[in-house]
Coordinates of C-alpha atoms and ligand atoms in Angstrom, one line a residue:
X405 CA 0.0 0.0 0.0
X406 CA 1.5 3.3 -1.1
X407 CA 1.5 6.2 1.3
X408 CA -0.2 9.5 0.4
X409 CA 2.2 12.4 0.8
X410 CA 1.9 16.1 0.4
X411 CA 4.0 18.2 -2.0
X412 CA 3.4 21.9 -2.7
X413 CA -0.4 21.9 -2.3
X414 CA -1.1 18.4 -3.6
X415 CA -1.8 15.0 -2.1
X416 CA 0.0 12.4 -4.1
X417 CA 0.9 8.7 -4.0
X418 CA 4.5 8.6 -2.8
X419 CA 5.8 7.2 -6.0
X420 CA 4.5 10.2 -7.9
X421 CA 5.8 12.9 -5.5
X422 CA 8.9 14.7 -6.8
X423 CA 11.0 17.7 -6.0
X424 CA 13.4 19.4 -8.5
X425 CA 17.1 18.7 -8.6
X426 CA 17.6 22.5 -8.3
X427 CA 15.7 22.6 -5.0
X428 CA 17.9 24.3 -2.4
X429 CA 17.0 21.8 0.1
X430 CA 18.7 19.2 -2.1
X431 CA 21.7 21.3 -3.2
X432 CA 22.4 23.3 0.0
X433 CA 20.5 21.8 2.9
X434 CA 18.7 25.2 2.8
X435 CA 15.7 23.8 4.6
X436 CA 14.0 23.5 8.0
X437 CA 11.9 20.6 9.3
X438 CA 9.7 19.4 12.1
X439 CA 8.6 16.0 13.4
X440 CA 5.3 15.8 15.1
X441 CA 4.3 12.6 16.9
X442 CA 1.0 10.7 16.4
X443 CA -0.6 8.7 19.2
X444 CA -4.1 7.3 18.9
X445 CA -4.3 8.9 15.4
X446 CA -3.9 12.3 17.0
X447 CA -1.1 14.9 16.9
X448 CA 1.0 15.6 20.0
X449 CA 2.3 19.1 20.7
X450 CA 1.2 20.6 17.4
X451 CA 1.2 24.2 18.6
X452 CA 4.7 23.9 19.9
X453 CA 6.1 22.5 16.6
X454 CA 4.3 25.1 14.5
X455 CA 5.7 27.9 16.7
X456 CA 9.2 26.6 16.4
X457 CA 8.8 26.1 12.6
X458 CA 7.8 29.8 12.3
X459 CA 10.8 30.8 14.3
X460 CA 13.2 28.6 12.2
X461 CA 11.8 30.2 9.0
X462 CA 12.2 33.7 10.5
X463 CA 15.8 33.1 11.7
X464 CA 16.7 32.1 8.1
X465 CA 14.6 34.8 6.4
X466 CA 12.8 32.0 4.6
X467 CA 9.3 32.8 3.3
X468 CA 6.3 30.8 4.7
X469 CA 4.8 28.4 2.2
X470 CA 1.4 29.4 0.9
X471 CA -0.2 26.6 2.9
X472 CA 1.3 27.7 6.2
X473 CA -2.1 28.5 7.7
X474 CA -3.5 25.0 6.6
X475 CA -0.7 23.0 8.2
X476 CA -2.9 21.5 11.0
X477 CA -5.5 20.4 8.4
X478 CA -2.8 18.9 6.1
X479 CA -1.2 17.0 9.1
X480 CA -4.7 15.6 10.0
X481 CA -5.5 14.7 6.5
X482 CA -2.3 12.8 6.0
X483 CA -2.7 10.9 9.3
X484 CA -6.3 10.1 8.3
X485 CA -5.6 9.1 4.6
X486 CA -2.7 6.9 5.8
X487 CA -4.5 5.4 8.7
X488 CA -1.7 6.2 11.1
X489 CA -2.4 5.3 14.7
X490 CA 1.2 5.6 16.1
X491 CA 4.2 7.2 14.5
X492 CA 4.8 10.7 13.2
X493 CA 4.4 13.4 10.6
X494 CA 7.5 14.8 8.9
X495 CA 7.4 18.3 7.5
X496 CA 10.1 20.0 5.5
X497 CA 10.2 23.5 4.0
X498 CA 13.0 24.5 1.6
X499 CA 13.9 27.9 0.2
X500 CA 12.7 26.6 -3.1
X501 CA 13.9 26.0 -6.6
X502 CA 16.6 28.2 -8.3
X503 CA 19.7 27.8 -10.3
X504 CA 22.6 26.9 -8.0
X505 CA 24.0 30.0 -6.3
X506 CA 25.2 30.7 -2.7
X507 CA 23.1 33.9 -2.5
X508 CA 19.5 33.4 -1.6
X509 CA 17.3 33.6 -4.7
X510 CA 14.6 36.3 -4.8
X511 CA 10.9 35.8 -5.4
X512 CA 11.0 32.1 -5.3
X513 CA 8.2 30.0 -3.7
X514 CA 9.3 27.8 -0.8
X515 CA 8.9 24.0 -1.2
X516 CA 6.7 22.2 1.3
X517 CA 6.8 18.5 1.7
X518 CA 5.1 16.3 4.2
X519 CA 4.7 12.6 4.9
X520 CA 3.7 10.2 7.6
X521 CA 5.7 7.4 9.2
X522 CA 3.8 4.7 11.0
X523 CA 5.8 3.0 13.8
X524 CA 5.5 1.8 17.3
X525 CA 6.6 4.5 19.7
X526 CA 5.0 3.5 23.0
X527 CA 6.2 0.1 24.0
X528 CA 9.6 -0.7 22.5
X529 CA 12.6 -2.7 23.7
X530 CA 14.5 0.6 24.1
X531 CA 11.9 1.9 26.5
X532 CA 11.9 -1.3 28.6
X533 CA 15.7 -1.7 28.7
X534 CA 17.0 1.8 28.3
X535 CA 19.6 2.8 25.6
X536 CA 23.4 3.0 25.6
X537 CA 25.1 6.2 24.4
X538 CA 28.7 7.1 23.6
X539 CA 30.2 10.6 23.7
X540 CA 31.6 12.3 20.6
X541 CA 32.8 15.8 19.8
X542 CA 30.0 18.2 18.8
X543 CA 31.2 19.3 15.3
X544 CA 27.9 20.9 14.2
X545 CA 27.4 24.5 13.2
X546 CA 26.7 27.3 15.8
X547 CA 23.0 27.7 15.2
X548 CA 21.6 24.5 16.5
X549 CA 18.5 26.3 17.8
X550 CA 17.3 26.4 14.2
X551 CA 15.9 23.1 13.1
X552 CA 17.6 22.7 9.7
X553 CA 18.1 19.6 7.6
X554 CA 21.9 19.7 8.0
X555 CA 21.9 16.2 9.5
X556 CA 25.0 14.7 8.2
X557 CA 27.0 15.0 11.4
X558 CA 24.1 13.7 13.6
X559 CA 23.8 10.7 11.1
X560 CA 27.6 10.1 11.5
X561 CA 27.2 10.2 15.2
X562 CA 24.5 7.5 15.2
X563 CA 26.7 5.4 13.0
X564 CA 29.7 5.9 15.4
X565 CA 27.4 4.8 18.2
X566 CA 26.2 1.7 16.3
X567 CA 29.8 0.8 15.5
X568 CA 30.6 1.0 19.2
X569 CA 27.7 -1.3 20.1
X570 CA 25.6 1.6 21.4
X571 CA 22.3 3.2 20.4
X572 CA 23.1 6.9 20.2
X573 CA 25.7 9.6 20.8
X574 CA 25.8 12.6 23.2
X575 CA 27.7 15.5 21.7
X576 CA 30.4 17.3 23.8
X577 CA 31.7 20.8 23.3
X578 CA 34.3 22.5 25.6
X579 CA 34.0 19.5 27.9
X580 CA 30.2 19.9 28.4
X581 CA 27.4 17.8 26.9
X582 CA 25.3 19.9 24.5
X583 CA 22.6 17.3 23.5
X584 CA 22.0 14.0 21.8
X585 CA 22.3 13.6 18.0
X586 CA 18.5 14.0 17.7
X587 CA 17.3 14.6 21.3
X588 CA 17.9 16.6 24.5
X589 CA 20.1 15.1 27.2
X590 CA 19.4 14.9 31.0
X591 CA 20.9 13.5 34.1
X592 CA 19.3 13.0 37.6
X593 CA 21.3 13.3 40.8
X594 CA 19.9 13.1 44.3
X595 CA 16.4 13.6 42.8
X596 CA 17.3 16.7 40.8
X597 CA 16.9 16.8 37.1
X598 CA 19.8 18.5 35.3
X599 CA 19.7 19.6 31.6
X600 CA 21.6 22.1 29.6
X601 CA 20.2 25.7 29.6
X602 CA 18.7 27.0 26.3
X603 CA 20.9 28.9 23.9
X604 CA 22.0 28.7 20.3
X605 CA 24.0 25.6 21.2
X606 CA 21.1 23.2 21.4
X607 CA 17.7 22.7 19.8
X608 CA 14.9 24.0 22.0
X609 CA 13.1 20.8 22.3
X610 CA 9.3 20.9 22.4
X611 CA 9.3 17.7 24.5
X612 CA 11.9 19.3 26.7
X613 CA 9.7 22.3 27.5
X614 CA 6.7 20.1 28.4
X615 CA 8.7 17.6 30.4
X616 CA 10.4 20.4 32.5
X617 CA 6.9 22.0 33.1
X618 CA 5.4 18.6 34.2
X619 CA 8.5 18.0 36.4
X620 CA 8.0 21.3 38.1
X621 CA 4.3 20.7 38.5
X622 CA 5.1 17.4 40.2
X623 CA 7.4 19.2 42.6
X624 CA 10.5 17.7 41.1
X625 CA 13.7 19.8 41.3
X626 CA 15.0 21.0 37.9
X627 CA 18.4 22.7 37.3
X628 CA 19.1 24.1 33.8
X629 CA 22.9 24.0 33.4
X630 CA 25.5 22.1 31.4
X631 CA 27.2 18.9 32.7
X632 CA 30.2 16.8 31.8
X633 CA 30.3 13.1 30.8
X634 CA 32.1 12.3 34.0
X635 CA 29.2 13.9 36.0
X636 CA 26.7 12.0 33.9
X637 CA 28.5 8.7 34.6
X638 CA 28.3 9.4 38.3
X639 CA 24.7 10.4 38.2
X640 CA 21.8 8.2 39.5
X641 CA 19.9 8.3 36.2
X642 CA 20.2 9.7 32.7
X643 CA 17.6 10.1 29.9
X644 CA 16.8 11.8 26.6
X645 CA 13.7 13.5 25.3
X646 CA 12.4 14.1 21.7
X647 CA 9.1 14.0 19.8
X648 CA 9.9 10.5 18.6
X649 CA 11.2 9.0 21.9
X650 CA 9.2 11.0 24.5
X651 CA 11.3 10.3 27.6
X652 CA 13.8 7.5 27.0
X653 CA 16.1 6.1 29.8
X654 CA 19.8 6.0 29.2
X655 CA 21.5 3.2 31.1
X656 CA 25.1 3.4 29.9
X657 CA 27.5 6.2 28.8
X658 CA 30.8 5.3 27.2
X659 CA 30.6 1.8 28.7
X660 CA 29.9 2.9 32.3
X661 CA 26.5 1.8 33.8
X662 CA 24.4 4.7 35.1
X663 CA 23.0 4.1 38.6
X664 CA 21.8 0.5 38.7
X665 CA 22.3 0.1 34.9
X666 CA 18.5 -0.1 34.4
X667 CA 15.8 2.5 33.6
X668 CA 15.6 4.9 36.5
X669 CA 12.4 5.8 38.5
X670 CA 12.5 9.5 37.6
X671 CA 12.7 8.8 33.9
X672 CA 10.0 6.2 34.1
X673 CA 7.7 8.6 36.0
X674 CA 8.3 11.5 33.7
X675 CA 7.6 9.3 30.7
X676 CA 4.3 8.2 32.2
X677 CA 3.3 11.8 33.0
X678 CA 4.4 13.0 29.6
X679 CA 2.4 10.4 27.7
X680 CA -0.7 10.8 29.9
X681 CA -0.7 14.6 29.6
X682 CA 0.2 14.7 25.9
X683 CA -2.5 12.2 25.1
X684 CA -5.1 14.4 26.9
X685 CA -4.0 17.4 24.9
X686 CA -3.6 15.6 21.5
X687 CA -5.6 17.1 18.6
Ligands
PDD1577 N1 14.8 15.5 16.6 N2 17.9 18.1 19.7 C1 18.1 17.7 18.5 C2 19.4 17.9 17.8 C3 17.0 17.2 17.7 O1 17.1 16.8 16.4 C4 15.7 17.0 18.4 C5 14.5 16.4 17.6 C6 15.6 17.3 19.7 C7 14.3 17.2 20.5 O2 13.3 18.1 20.0 P1 11.8 17.8 20.1 O3 11.5 17.5 21.6 O4 11.1 19.1 19.8 O5 11.5 16.7 19.2 C8 16.7 17.9 20.4 C9 13.7 15.0 15.8 C10 12.8 14.1 16.6 C11 14.3 14.3 14.5 O6 15.2 14.9 14.0 O7 13.7 13.3 14.1

């Protein structure tokens, strides 16, 4: 069964959906994206993703696509046409099609592409057992707050992790953890949740914002500051957050077991709260 995808105003079978070889997303990674999770056939955190998308476009002086105000409807239509119960919707906007040139083209329509991915996100082995991470240098550009499609280094990081028998990598800059390849990073020590403060150095995770708010509402202590790999290895727990993983326990960093080496109680509780609350607010 072919998926129905969305390209520049049209719903098409995926085999008929195309983008020009001159598209700047293809030539220059001149593009931004969002991933919105789907649970029970409904969208989680849609408003947060839309707001961050608008900000990413603004930071890059990229025009909004003409369908910008219909994005919720298009998300819902794709979920419905493809019968997605669990998974996500991927959205990408590029600066559009123009002959290759480093300078931004003028008066060009942005490209909008969207598709669904059905996959189990609730009860996976990774959730039950926790994941292992390695640390690698953060060699990405300096505007990680903008959600661009420059994902070569994060992809290389995942491959380095796989080669080392781990699941993911935490990125380290000036001796401090910035974030995971595609998620925000946390440790827990003496009941306190510690995660890097917001700046241009990390993506401002939509899941991060909600998880920190729920933690605060549940009277858990939160400290927003950077931490080292050594501090993480000595922590009681570690975990990551993202739209596709929600709250995921980390049980090993660079071969050292964290706490008991099994998913921690704070991470498990935050995951439960996050899923329960997001489900209630899903649209
Ligand atoms: N990644 N940091 C990075 C570098 C990310 O790529 C992501 C998301 C996050 C978490 O953000 P959020 O909670 O808004 O998903 C943090 C998505 C899921 C991806 O690239 O597939």
